[in-house]
Short mmCIF file of C-alpha atoms in Angstrom, two decimals:
data_model
loop_
_atom_site.label_atom_id
_atom_site.label_comp_id
_atom_site.label_asym_id
_atom_site.label_seq_id
_atom_site.Cartn_x
_atom_site.Cartn_y
_atom_site.Cartn_z
CA MET A 1 -24.83 43.14 19.73
CA ILE A 2 -21.88 41.21 18.50
CA ILE A 3 -22.49 37.44 18.30
CA LEU A 4 -19.36 35.39 18.50
CA LYS A 5 -19.43 32.04 16.74
CA GLU A 6 -17.94 29.08 18.39
CA PHE A 7 -14.43 28.41 16.94
CA LYS A 8 -14.27 25.02 15.03
CA PRO A 9 -10.74 23.95 14.08
CA MET A 10 -10.26 23.04 10.40
CA SER A 11 -10.26 19.34 9.93
CA LEU A 12 -6.97 17.71 9.37
CA LEU A 13 -8.66 14.57 7.90
CA ALA A 14 -12.16 14.51 6.43
CA PHE A 15 -14.13 11.96 4.62
CA GLU A 16 -17.30 13.22 2.98
CA ASN A 17 -19.85 10.42 2.14
CA VAL A 18 -17.10 8.24 0.78
CA SER A 19 -17.93 4.88 -0.83
CA LYS A 20 -15.67 2.26 -2.37
CA SER A 21 -16.27 -1.03 -3.94
CA TYR A 22 -14.21 -3.81 -5.30
CA GLY A 23 -16.39 -5.04 -8.24
CA ALA A 24 -19.82 -5.80 -6.82
CA THR A 25 -18.38 -5.97 -3.26
CA PRO A 26 -18.70 -2.81 -1.15
CA ALA A 27 -15.66 -2.10 1.11
CA LEU A 28 -16.76 1.36 2.29
CA GLU A 29 -20.35 2.73 2.39
CA ASN A 30 -21.06 6.50 2.86
CA VAL A 31 -18.34 7.04 5.28
CA SER A 32 -18.08 10.62 6.84
CA LEU A 33 -15.29 11.54 9.25
CA ASP A 34 -14.11 14.87 10.64
CA ILE A 35 -10.90 14.57 12.56
CA PRO A 36 -9.21 17.88 13.80
CA ALA A 37 -5.42 18.29 14.55
CA GLY A 38 -4.00 17.42 17.95
CA LYS A 39 -5.75 14.05 18.38
CA ILE A 40 -4.78 10.36 18.68
CA VAL A 41 -7.58 8.40 17.04
CA GLY A 42 -8.31 4.67 16.96
CA LEU A 43 -9.51 3.23 13.73
CA LEU A 44 -11.03 0.05 15.15
CA GLY A 45 -12.75 -2.93 13.48
CA PRO A 46 -12.25 -6.66 12.62
CA ASN A 47 -10.65 -7.93 9.42
CA GLY A 48 -12.78 -7.05 6.48
CA SER A 49 -14.34 -4.05 8.13
CA GLY A 50 -12.79 -1.53 5.69
CA LYS A 51 -9.89 -0.20 7.63
CA THR A 52 -7.27 -1.02 5.05
CA THR A 53 -9.37 0.50 2.25
CA LEU A 54 -9.87 3.76 4.25
CA ILE A 55 -6.06 3.96 4.80
CA LYS A 56 -5.40 3.39 1.11
CA LEU A 57 -7.73 6.17 0.23
CA ILE A 58 -5.83 8.50 2.62
CA ASN A 59 -2.55 7.53 0.93
CA GLY A 60 -3.92 8.02 -2.57
CA LEU A 61 -3.43 4.41 -3.46
CA LEU A 62 -7.09 4.09 -4.24
CA GLN A 63 -9.79 6.71 -5.47
CA PRO A 64 -13.28 6.70 -4.02
CA ASP A 65 -16.28 5.71 -6.30
CA GLN A 66 -18.18 8.61 -4.68
CA GLY A 67 -17.47 11.28 -2.10
CA ARG A 68 -14.30 13.04 -1.19
CA VAL A 69 -11.27 12.58 0.96
CA LEU A 70 -9.55 15.75 2.25
CA ILE A 71 -6.16 15.98 3.98
CA ASN A 72 -5.49 19.38 5.37
CA ASP A 73 -8.12 20.65 2.93
CA MET A 74 -6.52 18.99 -0.02
CA ASP A 75 -7.32 15.88 -2.13
CA PRO A 76 -4.81 13.08 -1.81
CA SER A 77 -1.89 13.90 -4.12
CA PRO A 78 1.88 14.23 -4.13
CA ALA A 79 1.40 17.35 -2.10
CA THR A 80 -0.40 15.50 0.69
CA LYS A 81 2.39 12.90 0.83
CA ALA A 82 4.56 15.66 2.21
CA VAL A 83 2.21 15.94 5.26
CA VAL A 84 1.30 12.23 5.74
CA ALA A 85 3.68 9.75 7.45
CA TYR A 86 2.51 6.11 6.76
CA LEU A 87 3.48 2.96 8.62
CA PRO A 88 2.18 -0.08 6.81
CA ASP A 89 1.54 -3.28 8.53
CA THR A 90 4.30 -5.16 6.69
CA THR A 91 8.13 -4.78 6.50
CA TYR A 92 8.68 -2.09 3.78
CA LEU A 93 12.43 -1.73 3.95
CA ASN A 94 15.11 -3.82 2.17
CA GLU A 95 16.41 -6.05 5.04
CA GLN A 96 19.91 -5.97 3.49
CA MET A 97 20.10 -2.29 4.43
CA LYS A 98 21.90 -1.15 7.56
CA VAL A 99 19.89 0.88 10.12
CA LYS A 100 21.93 3.98 9.14
CA GLU A 101 21.27 3.49 5.49
CA ALA A 102 17.49 3.48 6.27
CA LEU A 103 18.02 6.80 8.10
CA THR A 104 19.72 8.19 5.02
CA TYR A 105 16.98 7.04 2.76
CA PHE A 106 14.33 8.76 4.82
CA LYS A 107 16.40 11.90 5.05
CA THR A 108 16.76 11.89 1.27
CA PHE A 109 13.12 11.41 0.45
CA TYR A 110 11.46 13.42 3.29
CA LYS A 111 12.39 17.06 3.85
CA ASP A 112 10.66 16.89 7.30
CA PHE A 113 12.74 13.98 8.48
CA ASN A 114 14.34 14.92 11.85
CA LEU A 115 17.65 12.98 11.79
CA GLU A 116 18.66 14.10 15.34
CA ARG A 117 15.33 12.71 16.72
CA ALA A 118 15.91 9.34 14.93
CA HIS A 119 19.55 9.12 16.34
CA HIS A 120 18.26 9.81 19.83
CA LEU A 121 15.41 7.32 19.73
CA LEU A 122 17.69 4.61 18.40
CA ALA A 123 20.29 5.29 20.99
CA ASP A 124 17.56 5.01 23.69
CA LEU A 125 17.01 1.49 22.42
CA GLY A 126 20.62 0.58 22.19
CA ILE A 127 20.29 -0.27 18.46
CA ASP A 128 23.49 -0.18 16.59
CA GLU A 129 23.05 1.86 13.46
CA ASN A 130 25.60 -0.36 11.73
CA SER A 131 23.36 -3.41 12.19
CA ARG A 132 21.57 -4.84 9.19
CA LEU A 133 17.82 -5.01 9.43
CA LYS A 134 17.79 -8.67 8.87
CA LYS A 135 20.01 -9.19 11.91
CA LEU A 136 17.47 -7.52 14.29
CA SER A 137 14.74 -9.25 16.17
CA LYS A 138 11.15 -8.83 14.96
CA GLY A 139 10.42 -6.38 17.72
CA ASN A 140 13.41 -4.22 16.99
CA LYS A 141 12.60 -4.13 13.33
CA GLU A 142 9.08 -2.84 14.14
CA LYS A 143 10.62 -0.26 16.46
CA VAL A 144 12.99 0.90 13.82
CA GLN A 145 10.21 1.30 11.20
CA LEU A 146 8.14 3.17 13.74
CA ILE A 147 11.09 5.51 14.65
CA LEU A 148 11.59 6.33 10.92
CA VAL A 149 7.98 7.32 10.60
CA MET A 150 7.70 9.18 13.93
CA SER A 151 10.89 11.13 13.30
CA ARG A 152 9.08 12.98 10.43
CA ASP A 153 7.56 16.29 11.27
CA ALA A 154 4.25 15.34 9.60
CA ARG A 155 0.76 16.71 10.09
CA LEU A 156 -0.88 13.20 9.87
CA TYR A 157 0.61 9.86 11.03
CA VAL A 158 -1.12 6.87 9.70
CA LEU A 159 -0.19 3.70 11.54
CA ASP A 160 -1.49 0.44 10.38
CA GLU A 161 -1.22 -2.28 13.20
CA PRO A 162 1.87 -0.80 14.74
CA ILE A 163 1.71 -3.18 17.74
CA GLY A 164 0.27 -6.23 16.05
CA GLY A 165 3.40 -8.38 15.86
CA VAL A 166 5.37 -7.52 18.95
CA ASP A 167 5.61 -8.57 22.51
CA PRO A 168 4.14 -6.62 25.41
CA ALA A 169 7.24 -4.81 26.38
CA ALA A 170 7.79 -3.66 22.70
CA ARG A 171 4.13 -2.53 22.65
CA ALA A 172 4.80 -0.25 25.69
CA TYR A 173 7.82 1.24 24.02
CA ILE A 174 6.01 1.81 20.68
CA LEU A 175 3.00 3.56 22.48
CA ASN A 176 5.35 5.83 24.42
CA THR A 177 7.15 6.68 21.25
CA ILE A 178 3.74 7.70 19.61
CA ILE A 179 2.72 9.78 22.51
CA ASN A 180 6.02 11.62 22.86
CA ASN A 181 6.79 12.33 19.30
CA TYR A 182 3.75 14.01 17.66
CA SER A 183 2.95 17.76 18.12
CA PRO A 184 -0.38 19.44 19.05
CA THR A 185 -0.76 20.49 15.38
CA SER A 186 -0.59 16.84 14.22
CA THR A 187 -2.91 13.83 14.33
CA VAL A 188 -2.12 10.12 14.76
CA LEU A 189 -4.58 7.56 13.26
CA ILE A 190 -3.98 4.11 14.58
CA SER A 191 -5.57 1.05 12.81
CA THR A 192 -5.62 -1.96 15.13
CA HIS A 193 -7.65 -4.74 16.63
CA LEU A 194 -5.68 -4.64 20.06
CA ILE A 195 -8.04 -2.34 21.71
CA SER A 196 -7.08 -2.79 25.28
CA ASP A 197 -3.37 -2.02 24.63
CA ILE A 198 -4.16 1.35 22.88
CA GLU A 199 -7.24 2.49 24.73
CA PRO A 200 -5.22 4.43 27.32
CA ILE A 201 -3.63 6.81 24.70
CA LEU A 202 -6.69 7.44 22.48
CA ASP A 203 -8.67 10.72 22.26
CA GLU A 204 -11.23 9.51 19.76
CA ILE A 205 -12.41 6.28 18.22
CA VAL A 206 -13.95 5.25 14.89
CA PHE A 207 -15.66 1.78 14.74
CA LEU A 208 -15.86 0.29 11.32
CA LYS A 209 -18.16 -2.61 10.62
CA ASP A 210 -18.78 -3.91 7.16
CA GLY A 211 -17.63 -0.80 5.44
CA LYS A 212 -19.78 1.49 7.63
CA VAL A 213 -19.03 3.80 10.61
CA VAL A 214 -21.08 2.45 13.44
CA ARG A 215 -19.63 4.39 16.26
CA GLN A 216 -17.37 7.50 16.51
CA GLY A 217 -16.59 10.16 19.02
CA ASN A 218 -14.58 11.24 22.03
CA VAL A 219 -13.30 8.32 24.12
CA ASP A 220 -14.00 9.98 27.53
CA ASP A 221 -17.57 11.02 26.48
CA ILE A 222 -18.30 7.48 25.17
CA ARG A 223 -16.97 5.88 28.31
CA TYR A 224 -18.91 8.28 30.50
CA GLU A 225 -22.18 7.83 28.56
CA SER A 226 -22.00 4.01 28.31
CA GLY A 227 -20.32 3.29 31.67
CA GLU A 228 -18.05 0.82 29.70
CA SER A 229 -14.54 0.81 28.34
CA ILE A 230 -13.87 1.02 24.67
CA ASP A 231 -12.63 -2.45 24.67
CA GLN A 232 -15.88 -3.67 26.24
CA LEU A 233 -17.99 -1.77 23.68
CA PHE A 234 -15.83 -3.23 20.86
CA ARG A 235 -16.28 -6.77 22.08
CA GLN A 236 -20.13 -6.07 22.32
CA GLU A 237 -20.31 -4.44 18.91
CA PHE A 238 -18.19 -7.20 17.13
CA LYS A 239 -19.19 -10.15 19.50
CA ALA A 240 -15.33 -10.61 20.10
#
């Protein structure tokens, strides 16, 4: 008799018993994650929970004190930067630049940058590519930065508070852009505290509290088993 083993896709992002401290203060403690491709994952927790440290480890900006981080089965390195598209929670572009200059910058540095997609998304918004970033509203600056990141054909998109500083209408646009511009072979990791806004698009969640994973899993399964929304569970867990 031939016994067929259940197929398990290779993890796109894995943390294996990862710990990280700043001096005597632990930021992450024994964190293990296993995230396959094709998912939109919410990294959820209050300020100081370890979200920023986790993101810096993914981007190779920090090294773990113990354990291992794997991206597409590789340690974070210049090679993984080619498959990770990162949106920080602050403005990272020179605001004297014109929008079209930002496109050129990304096209120069990232071989996977889809210039046609970026033009299309900007045209949908009616944003003039000759505009200087400093002349744009806060919401439109956020959208331009997201468009730059989502116009890469990356494997892993890491978005740090992508809807934190914009109005509800801009949030809807940003979420639609995320949904419509990643492929089934890619994963989107969204770090945020605005749970109710992003819950409808999430496949999986990770709750971080005091540097530890206190809940993780499939969103539909968690809602079915608990009878509550992810937002409600978050408020209970963190007394929000």
